[in-house]
Amino acid sequence: MNLNTAETAASNDLSILVISLLKGVLYQENDTSLWQALIQLQARVRDHIAVLGLELVFDEAEGYAFLRARPEVEEESGKLPRLVARRPLSFPVSLLLALLRKKMAEFDASGDATRLILSRDEIVELVRVFLPESSNEAKLIDQIETHLNKIVELGFLRRLKANAAPQGHFLQGAVNAKNGANFEVRRILKAFVDAQWLADFDARLAAYQAQLNGDTPEDNDA
């Protein structure tokens, strides 16, 4: 392969990478060849997207990469159009994300496996304590299912088919979930709910519970 051919191939890979990242999160497990190209071309990707007011968040160890607005561009957001839009999150979705992030921290501390997988029933039990008491169990589960669908859409959860994960990757209880609905908590959640946020977790949950018991919640941004 001569230099011109190699440069053309690199330019093509660069274009594919930037377009893919503008569309959403890039996961190593979904496209290993594109991931390898990102490892080799990340400096060029950073230079290319910088002129668009974006920066690359690249976690090689966790296997994900995505784009976000540079902090200085965030401050001038009134002057520049957004390429990466903020997504308004309902209060219940924000609560679920916080609980899942806390669960991930506990899971990582145990060091038993690399993939955190929960059954729908386990997730329902996580959030139930922070919701007003209800005699309509079916309605409660339907509401939580709606919020879970939103989190799947955002890319923080992945719905799994029954018995989809290798043995040993499930938490206790997920294997025997009666309804067969299991979810993998994606590692990228760590990039959106950071350590500082998690340090204030108990205080935030107290405020959340007060809101759920009467006050009108305010929307949050992702």
Coordinates of N, CA and C in Angstrom, one line a residue:
M1 N 0.9 -1.2 0.0 CA 0.0 0.0 0.0 C 0.9 1.2 0.0
N2 N 0.7 2.1 -1.0 CA 1.5 3.3 -1.0 C 1.0 4.4 -0.1
L3 N 1.7 5.5 0.0 CA 1.3 6.5 0.9 C 0.0 7.2 0.6
N4 N -0.2 7.4 -0.7 CA -1.5 8.0 -1.1 C -2.7 7.1 -0.8
T5 N -2.5 5.8 -1.0 CA -3.6 4.9 -0.7 C -3.9 4.8 0.8
A6 N -2.8 4.8 1.6 CA -2.9 4.8 3.1 C -3.6 6.0 3.6
E7 N -3.2 7.2 3.0 CA -3.8 8.4 3.4 C -5.3 8.5 3.1
T8 N -5.7 8.0 1.9 CA -7.1 7.9 1.5 C -7.9 7.0 2.4
A9 N -7.3 5.9 2.8 CA -8.0 5.0 3.7 C -8.2 5.6 5.1
A10 N -7.1 6.3 5.6 CA -7.2 7.0 6.9 C -8.3 8.1 6.8
S11 N -8.4 8.8 5.7 CA -9.4 9.9 5.6 C -10.8 9.3 5.6
N12 N -10.9 8.2 4.9 CA -12.2 7.5 4.9 C -12.6 7.1 6.3
D13 N -11.7 6.5 7.0 CA -11.9 6.0 8.4 C -12.3 7.2 9.2
L14 N -11.6 8.3 9.0 CA -11.9 9.5 9.8 C -13.3 10.0 9.6
S15 N -13.7 10.0 8.3 CA -15.1 10.5 8.0 C -16.1 9.6 8.6
I16 N -15.9 8.3 8.5 CA -16.8 7.3 9.1 C -16.9 7.5 10.6
L17 N -15.7 7.7 11.3 CA -15.7 7.8 12.7 C -16.4 9.1 13.2
V18 N -16.2 10.2 12.5 CA -16.8 11.4 12.9 C -18.3 11.3 12.7
I19 N -18.8 10.8 11.6 CA -20.2 10.6 11.3 C -20.8 9.7 12.4
S20 N -20.2 8.6 12.7 CA -20.7 7.7 13.7 C -20.8 8.3 15.0
L21 N -19.8 9.1 15.4 CA -19.8 9.7 16.7 C -20.9 10.8 16.8
L22 N -21.1 11.5 15.7 CA -22.1 12.6 15.7 C -23.5 11.9 15.8
K23 N -23.7 10.7 15.4 CA -24.9 10.0 15.5 C -25.2 9.5 16.9
G24 N -24.1 9.2 17.7 CA -24.3 8.7 19.1 C -23.1 8.0 19.6
V25 N -23.3 7.2 20.6 CA -22.2 6.6 21.3 C -21.6 5.5 20.5
L26 N -20.2 5.4 20.5 CA -19.6 4.3 19.8 C -19.1 3.3 20.8
Y27 N -19.5 2.0 20.7 CA -19.1 1.0 21.6 C -18.1 0.0 21.0
Q28 N -17.1 -0.3 21.7 CA -16.1 -1.3 21.2 C -16.7 -2.6 20.8
E29 N -17.6 -3.1 21.6 CA -18.2 -4.4 21.4 C -19.1 -4.4 20.2
N30 N -19.6 -3.2 19.7 CA -20.5 -3.2 18.6 C -19.8 -3.2 17.2
D31 N -18.5 -2.6 17.2 CA -17.8 -2.5 16.0 C -16.3 -2.4 16.3
T32 N -15.7 -3.6 16.4 CA -14.3 -3.6 16.8 C -13.3 -3.0 15.8
S33 N -13.6 -3.1 14.5 CA -12.7 -2.5 13.5 C -12.8 -1.0 13.6
L34 N -14.0 -0.4 13.8 CA -14.2 1.0 13.9 C -13.5 1.5 15.2
W35 N -13.6 0.7 16.2 CA -13.0 1.1 17.5 C -11.5 1.1 17.3
Q36 N -10.9 0.2 16.6 CA -9.5 0.2 16.4 C -9.0 1.4 15.6
A37 N -9.9 1.8 14.6 CA -9.6 3.0 13.8 C -9.6 4.2 14.7
L38 N -10.5 4.2 15.7 CA -10.6 5.4 16.6 C -9.3 5.4 17.5
I39 N -8.8 4.3 17.9 CA -7.6 4.3 18.7 C -6.4 4.9 17.9
Q40 N -6.4 4.6 16.6 CA -5.3 5.0 15.8 C -5.4 6.5 15.4
L41 N -6.7 6.9 15.2 CA -7.0 8.3 14.7 C -7.5 9.2 15.7
Q42 N -7.5 8.9 17.0 CA -8.2 9.8 17.9 C -7.7 11.2 17.9
A43 N -6.4 11.4 17.7 CA -5.8 12.8 17.7 C -6.4 13.6 16.5
R44 N -6.6 12.9 15.4 CA -7.2 13.6 14.2 C -8.7 13.8 14.4
V45 N -9.3 12.9 15.1 CA -10.8 13.1 15.4 C -10.9 14.3 16.3
R46 N -10.1 14.4 17.3 CA -10.2 15.5 18.2 C -10.0 16.9 17.5
D47 N -9.0 16.9 16.6 CA -8.7 18.1 15.9 C -9.9 18.5 15.0
H48 N -10.5 17.4 14.4 CA -11.6 17.7 13.4 C -12.8 18.2 14.1
I49 N -13.2 17.6 15.2 CA -14.4 18.0 15.9 C -14.2 19.3 16.7
A50 N -13.0 19.7 17.0 CA -12.7 20.9 17.8 C -13.3 22.1 17.1
V51 N -13.2 22.1 15.7 CA -13.7 23.3 15.0 C -15.2 23.4 15.0
L52 N -15.9 22.3 15.5 CA -17.3 22.2 15.6 C -17.7 22.6 17.1
G53 N -16.8 22.9 17.9 CA -17.1 23.2 19.3 C -17.3 21.9 20.2
L54 N -16.8 20.8 19.7 CA -17.0 19.5 20.4 C -15.7 18.9 20.9
E55 N -15.8 18.0 21.9 CA -14.7 17.3 22.4 C -15.0 15.8 22.4
L56 N -14.0 15.0 22.3 CA -14.2 13.5 22.4 C -14.0 13.0 23.8
V57 N -15.0 12.3 24.3 CA -14.8 11.5 25.5 C -14.5 10.1 25.1
F58 N -13.3 9.6 25.4 CA -12.9 8.3 24.9 C -12.4 7.5 26.1
D59 N -13.1 6.5 26.5 CA -12.7 5.6 27.6 C -12.3 4.2 27.0
E60 N -11.0 4.0 26.7 CA -10.6 2.8 26.1 C -10.8 1.6 27.0
A61 N -10.6 1.8 28.3 CA -10.8 0.7 29.3 C -12.2 0.2 29.4
E62 N -13.2 1.1 29.4 CA -14.6 0.8 29.5 C -15.2 0.5 28.1
G63 N -14.5 0.9 27.0 CA -15.0 0.5 25.7 C -16.1 1.4 25.1
Y64 N -16.1 2.7 25.4 CA -17.1 3.6 24.8 C -16.4 4.9 24.4
A65 N -17.0 5.6 23.5 CA -16.6 7.0 23.1 C -17.8 7.8 22.7
F66 N -17.8 9.1 23.0 CA -18.9 9.9 22.5 C -18.5 11.4 22.4
L67 N -19.3 12.2 21.9 CA -18.9 13.6 21.7 C -19.8 14.5 22.7
R68 N -19.2 15.5 23.1 CA -20.0 16.5 23.9 C -19.4 17.9 23.6
A69 N -20.2 18.9 23.9 CA -19.8 20.3 23.7 C -18.7 20.6 24.7
R70 N -17.7 21.4 24.2 CA -16.6 21.8 25.1 C -17.1 22.8 26.1
P71 N -16.6 22.8 27.3 CA -17.1 23.6 28.4 C -17.2 25.1 28.0
E72 N -16.1 25.6 27.3 CA -16.2 27.0 26.9 C -17.3 27.3 25.9
V73 N -17.6 26.3 25.1 CA -18.7 26.5 24.2 C -20.0 26.4 24.9
E74 N -20.1 25.6 25.9 CA -21.3 25.6 26.8 C -21.7 27.0 27.3
E75 N -20.6 27.7 27.7 CA -20.8 29.0 28.3 C -21.3 30.0 27.2
E76 N -21.0 29.7 26.0 CA -21.5 30.6 24.9 C -22.6 30.0 24.1
S77 N -23.3 29.1 24.7 CA -24.3 28.3 23.9 C -25.4 29.2 23.3
G78 N -25.6 30.4 23.9 CA -26.6 31.3 23.3 C -26.1 31.9 22.0
K79 N -24.8 31.8 21.7 CA -24.3 32.4 20.5 C -24.1 31.3 19.4
L80 N -23.9 30.1 19.8 CA -23.7 29.0 18.8 C -24.8 28.0 18.8
P81 N -25.2 27.5 17.7 CA -26.2 26.4 17.7 C -25.6 25.1 18.2
R82 N -26.4 24.3 18.9 CA -26.0 23.0 19.5 C -25.9 21.9 18.4
L83 N -24.8 21.2 18.4 CA -24.7 20.0 17.6 C -25.1 18.8 18.5
V84 N -24.7 18.8 19.7 CA -25.1 17.8 20.7 C -26.1 18.4 21.7
A85 N -27.4 18.1 21.5 CA -28.4 18.7 22.2 C -28.5 18.1 23.6
R86 N -28.9 19.0 24.6 CA -29.3 18.5 25.9 C -30.7 17.8 25.8
R87 N -30.8 16.7 26.6 CA -32.1 16.0 26.6 C -32.7 16.1 27.9
P88 N -33.9 16.7 27.9 CA -34.6 16.9 29.2 C -35.1 15.5 29.7
L89 N -34.8 15.3 31.0 CA -35.1 14.0 31.7 C -36.2 14.3 32.7
S90 N -37.2 13.4 32.7 CA -38.2 13.5 33.8 C -37.6 13.1 35.1
F91 N -38.3 13.5 36.2 CA -37.8 13.2 37.5 C -37.6 11.7 37.7
P92 N -38.6 10.9 37.4 CA -38.5 9.5 37.7 C -37.3 8.9 36.9
V93 N -37.1 9.3 35.7 CA -35.9 8.8 34.9 C -34.6 9.2 35.6
S94 N -34.5 10.5 36.0 CA -33.3 10.9 36.8 C -33.1 10.1 38.0
L95 N -34.2 9.8 38.7 CA -34.0 9.0 39.9 C -33.5 7.6 39.6
L96 N -34.1 7.0 38.6 CA -33.6 5.7 38.2 C -32.2 5.6 37.8
L97 N -31.7 6.7 37.0 CA -30.3 6.8 36.6 C -29.4 6.9 37.9
A98 N -29.9 7.6 38.8 CA -29.1 7.8 40.1 C -29.0 6.4 40.8
L99 N -30.1 5.7 40.9 CA -30.1 4.4 41.6 C -29.2 3.4 40.9
L100 N -29.3 3.4 39.5 CA -28.5 2.5 38.7 C -27.0 2.8 38.9
R101 N -26.7 4.1 38.9 CA -25.3 4.5 39.1 C -24.7 4.0 40.5
K102 N -25.5 4.2 41.5 CA -25.1 3.7 42.8 C -25.0 2.2 42.8
K103 N -25.9 1.5 42.2 CA -25.8 0.1 42.1 C -24.5 -0.3 41.3
M104 N -24.1 0.4 40.3 CA -22.9 0.1 39.6 C -21.7 0.3 40.4
A105 N -21.7 1.3 41.3 CA -20.6 1.6 42.2 C -20.4 0.4 43.2
E106 N -21.5 -0.1 43.7 CA -21.5 -1.2 44.6 C -21.0 -2.5 43.9
F107 N -21.4 -2.6 42.6 CA -21.1 -3.8 41.8 C -19.6 -3.8 41.5
D108 N -19.1 -2.6 41.1 CA -17.6 -2.5 40.8 C -16.8 -2.8 42.1
A109 N -17.3 -2.3 43.2 CA -16.5 -2.5 44.4 C -16.4 -4.0 44.8
S110 N -17.4 -4.8 44.4 CA -17.4 -6.2 44.7 C -16.4 -7.0 43.8
G111 N -16.1 -6.5 42.6 CA -15.1 -7.0 41.7 C -15.4 -8.4 41.2
D112 N -16.7 -8.8 41.3 CA -17.1 -10.2 40.9 C -17.1 -10.4 39.4
A113 N -17.5 -9.4 38.6 CA -17.7 -9.5 37.2 C -17.6 -8.1 36.6
T114 N -17.7 -8.1 35.2 CA -17.5 -6.8 34.5 C -18.8 -6.2 34.1
R115 N -19.9 -7.1 33.9 CA -21.2 -6.6 33.4 C -22.2 -6.6 34.5
L116 N -22.8 -5.5 34.8 CA -23.9 -5.4 35.7 C -25.2 -5.7 35.0
I117 N -25.9 -6.8 35.4 CA -27.2 -7.1 34.8 C -28.2 -7.3 35.9
L118 N -29.3 -6.7 35.7 CA -30.4 -6.7 36.7 C -31.7 -7.1 36.0
S119 N -32.5 -7.8 36.8 CA -33.9 -8.1 36.3 C -34.8 -6.9 36.4
R120 N -35.9 -6.9 35.7 CA -36.8 -5.8 35.9 C -37.3 -5.8 37.3
D121 N -37.6 -7.0 37.9 CA -38.1 -7.0 39.3 C -37.1 -6.4 40.2
E122 N -35.8 -6.6 40.0 CA -34.8 -6.0 40.9 C -34.8 -4.5 40.8
I123 N -35.0 -4.0 39.5 CA -35.0 -2.5 39.3 C -36.3 -1.9 40.0
V124 N -37.4 -2.7 39.9 CA -38.6 -2.2 40.5 C -38.4 -2.1 42.0
E125 N -37.7 -3.0 42.6 CA -37.5 -3.0 44.1 C -36.5 -1.8 44.4
L126 N -35.6 -1.5 43.5 CA -34.7 -0.4 43.8 C -35.4 0.9 44.0
V127 N -36.4 1.1 43.1 CA -37.1 2.4 43.0 C -38.3 2.5 43.9
R128 N -38.9 1.3 44.3 CA -40.1 1.3 45.0 C -40.1 2.1 46.3
V129 N -39.0 2.0 47.0 CA -38.9 2.6 48.3 C -39.0 4.1 48.2
F130 N -38.7 4.7 47.1 CA -38.7 6.1 46.9 C -40.0 6.6 46.3
L131 N -41.0 5.7 46.0 CA -42.2 6.1 45.4 C -43.4 6.0 46.4
P132 N -44.4 6.9 46.3 CA -45.6 6.8 47.2 C -46.2 5.4 47.1
E133 N -46.7 5.0 48.3 CA -47.3 3.6 48.3 C -48.5 3.6 47.4
S134 N -48.6 2.5 46.7 CA -49.7 2.3 45.7 C -50.3 0.9 45.9
S135 N -51.6 0.8 45.8 CA -52.3 -0.5 45.8 C -52.4 -1.1 44.4
N136 N -52.0 -0.3 43.4 CA -52.1 -0.8 42.0 C -50.7 -1.2 41.5
E137 N -50.3 -2.5 41.8 CA -49.0 -3.0 41.5 C -48.8 -3.0 40.0
A138 N -49.8 -3.4 39.2 CA -49.7 -3.4 37.7 C -49.4 -2.1 37.2
K139 N -50.0 -1.0 37.7 CA -49.8 0.3 37.2 C -48.4 0.8 37.5
L140 N -47.9 0.5 38.7 CA -46.6 0.9 39.1 C -45.6 0.2 38.2
I141 N -45.7 -1.0 37.9 CA -44.8 -1.7 37.1 C -44.8 -1.2 35.6
D142 N -46.0 -0.9 35.2 CA -46.1 -0.3 33.8 C -45.4 1.1 33.8
Q143 N -45.5 1.9 34.8 CA -44.9 3.2 34.8 C -43.3 3.0 34.8
I144 N -42.9 2.1 35.6 CA -41.4 1.9 35.7 C -40.9 1.3 34.4
E145 N -41.7 0.5 33.7 CA -41.4 -0.1 32.4 C -41.2 1.1 31.4
T146 N -42.1 2.1 31.5 CA -42.0 3.2 30.6 C -40.7 4.0 30.8
H147 N -40.4 4.2 32.1 CA -39.1 4.9 32.4 C -37.9 4.0 31.9
L148 N -38.0 2.7 32.1 CA -36.9 1.9 31.6 C -36.7 1.9 30.1
N149 N -37.8 2.0 29.4 CA -37.7 2.1 27.9 C -37.0 3.4 27.5
K150 N -37.3 4.5 28.3 CA -36.6 5.8 28.0 C -35.1 5.6 28.3
I151 N -34.7 5.0 29.3 CA -33.3 4.8 29.6 C -32.6 3.9 28.6
V152 N -33.3 2.9 28.1 CA -32.8 2.1 27.0 C -32.6 3.0 25.8
E153 N -33.5 3.8 25.5 CA -33.4 4.8 24.4 C -32.2 5.7 24.5
L154 N -32.0 6.1 25.7 CA -30.8 7.0 26.0 C -29.5 6.3 25.9
G155 N -29.5 5.0 26.0 CA -28.3 4.2 25.9 C -27.6 3.8 27.2
F156 N -28.3 4.1 28.3 CA -27.7 3.7 29.6 C -28.1 2.3 30.0
L157 N -29.1 1.7 29.4 CA -29.5 0.3 29.7 C -29.6 -0.4 28.3
R158 N -29.4 -1.7 28.4 CA -29.6 -2.5 27.2 C -30.5 -3.7 27.6
R159 N -31.6 -3.8 26.9 CA -32.5 -4.9 27.2 C -31.9 -6.2 26.6
L160 N -31.9 -7.2 27.4 CA -31.4 -8.5 27.0 C -32.4 -9.6 26.8
K161 N -32.2 -10.5 25.9 CA -33.1 -11.6 25.7 C -32.8 -12.6 26.9
A162 N -33.8 -13.4 27.1 CA -33.6 -14.4 28.2 C -32.3 -15.2 28.0
N163 N -31.5 -15.4 29.1 CA -30.3 -16.2 29.0 C -29.3 -15.6 28.0
A164 N -29.3 -14.3 27.7 CA -28.4 -13.8 26.7 C -27.0 -13.6 27.3
A165 N -26.9 -13.3 28.6 CA -25.5 -13.1 29.1 C -24.8 -14.4 29.5
P166 N -23.5 -14.4 29.4 CA -22.8 -15.6 29.8 C -23.0 -15.9 31.3
Q167 N -22.8 -17.2 31.7 CA -22.9 -17.6 33.1 C -22.0 -16.8 34.0
G168 N -22.5 -16.3 35.1 CA -21.6 -15.6 36.0 C -21.7 -14.1 35.9
H169 N -22.4 -13.6 34.9 CA -22.5 -12.2 34.7 C -23.7 -11.6 35.3
F170 N -24.6 -12.4 35.8 CA -25.9 -12.0 36.4 C -25.7 -11.7 37.9
L171 N -26.4 -10.8 38.4 CA -26.5 -10.6 39.8 C -27.4 -11.7 40.3
Q172 N -27.3 -12.0 41.6 CA -28.3 -13.0 42.2 C -29.7 -12.5 42.0
G173 N -30.5 -13.3 41.5 CA -31.9 -13.0 41.3 C -32.3 -12.7 39.9
A174 N -31.3 -12.3 39.1 CA -31.6 -12.0 37.7 C -31.8 -13.2 36.9
V175 N -31.1 -14.3 37.2 CA -31.2 -15.5 36.4 C -32.6 -16.1 36.5
N176 N -33.2 -16.0 37.7 CA -34.5 -16.6 37.9 C -35.7 -15.6 37.8
A177 N -35.4 -14.5 37.1 CA -36.5 -13.5 37.0 C -37.7 -14.1 36.3
K178 N -38.9 -14.0 36.9 CA -40.1 -14.7 36.4 C -40.5 -14.2 35.0
N179 N -40.3 -12.9 34.8 CA -40.8 -12.4 33.5 C -39.7 -12.4 32.4
G180 N -38.5 -12.9 32.8 CA -37.5 -13.0 31.8 C -36.9 -11.7 31.3
A181 N -37.3 -10.5 31.8 CA -36.8 -9.2 31.4 C -35.6 -8.9 32.2
N182 N -34.4 -8.9 31.5 CA -33.2 -8.5 32.1 C -32.6 -7.3 31.4
F183 N -31.8 -6.5 32.1 CA -31.2 -5.3 31.6 C -29.7 -5.2 32.0
E184 N -28.9 -4.9 31.0 CA -27.5 -4.6 31.3 C -27.3 -3.1 31.5
V185 N -26.7 -2.7 32.6 CA -26.4 -1.3 32.9 C -25.1 -1.0 32.1
R186 N -25.2 -0.1 31.2 CA -24.1 0.2 30.3 C -23.0 1.1 31.1
R187 N -21.8 0.8 30.8 CA -20.7 1.4 31.6 C -20.6 2.9 31.3
I188 N -21.2 3.4 30.2 CA -21.2 4.8 29.9 C -21.9 5.6 30.9
L189 N -22.8 5.0 31.7 CA -23.5 5.7 32.8 C -22.5 6.4 33.7
K190 N -21.4 5.9 33.9 CA -20.4 6.4 34.8 C -19.9 7.8 34.3
A191 N -19.9 8.0 33.0 CA -19.5 9.3 32.4 C -20.5 10.4 32.6
F192 N -21.8 10.0 32.8 CA -22.8 11.0 33.0 C -23.2 11.3 34.4
V193 N -23.1 10.3 35.2 CA -23.3 10.5 36.7 C -22.0 10.2 37.3
D194 N -21.2 11.3 37.6 CA -19.8 11.2 38.0 C -19.7 11.0 39.5
A195 N -18.4 10.9 39.9 CA -18.1 10.6 41.4 C -18.6 11.7 42.3
Q196 N -18.5 13.0 41.8 CA -18.9 14.1 42.7 C -20.4 14.0 42.9
W197 N -21.1 13.8 41.8 CA -22.6 13.6 41.9 C -23.0 12.5 42.8
L198 N -22.2 11.4 42.7 CA -22.5 10.2 43.6 C -22.2 10.5 45.0
A199 N -21.2 11.4 45.3 CA -20.9 11.7 46.7 C -22.0 12.4 47.4
D200 N -22.9 13.1 46.6 CA -24.0 13.8 47.2 C -25.3 13.0 47.1
F201 N -25.1 11.7 46.9 CA -26.3 10.8 46.5 C -27.3 10.8 47.6
D202 N -27.0 10.6 48.9 CA -27.9 10.5 49.9 C -28.8 11.8 50.1
A203 N -28.1 12.9 50.0 CA -28.8 14.2 50.1 C -29.8 14.3 48.9
R204 N -29.3 14.0 47.7 CA -30.2 14.1 46.6 C -31.4 13.1 46.7
L205 N -31.2 11.9 47.2 CA -32.3 11.0 47.3 C -33.4 11.5 48.3
A206 N -32.9 12.2 49.4 CA -33.8 12.7 50.4 C -34.7 13.8 49.7
A207 N -34.1 14.6 48.9 CA -34.8 15.7 48.2 C -35.8 15.0 47.2
Y208 N -35.3 14.0 46.5 CA -36.1 13.3 45.5 C -37.4 12.7 46.2
Q209 N -37.2 12.1 47.3 CA -38.3 11.4 48.0 C -39.3 12.5 48.5
A210 N -38.8 13.6 48.9 CA -39.7 14.7 49.3 C -40.6 15.2 48.2
Q211 N -39.9 15.3 47.0 CA -40.6 15.7 45.8 C -41.7 14.7 45.4
L212 N -41.3 13.4 45.4 CA -42.2 12.4 45.0 C -43.4 12.3 45.9
N213 N -43.2 12.7 47.2 CA -44.3 12.6 48.1 C -45.2 13.9 48.2
G214 N -45.0 14.8 47.2 CA -45.9 15.9 47.2 C -45.5 17.1 46.3
D215 N -44.3 17.4 46.3 CA -43.8 18.6 45.5 C -43.8 18.2 44.0
T216 N -43.9 19.2 43.1 CA -43.8 19.0 41.7 C -42.4 19.0 41.3
P217 N -41.9 17.9 40.7 CA -40.5 17.8 40.3 C -40.1 18.7 39.1
E218 N -38.9 19.1 39.1 CA -38.4 19.9 38.0 C -37.7 19.0 37.1
D219 N -37.7 19.2 35.8 CA -37.0 18.4 34.8 C -35.5 18.7 35.0
N220 N -34.6 17.7 34.6 CA -33.2 17.8 34.6 C -32.7 17.6 33.2
D221 N -31.4 18.0 33.0 CA -30.8 17.8 31.7 C -29.8 16.8 31.8
A222 N -29.7 16.0 30.7 CA -28.6 14.9 30.6 C -27.3 15.6 30.3

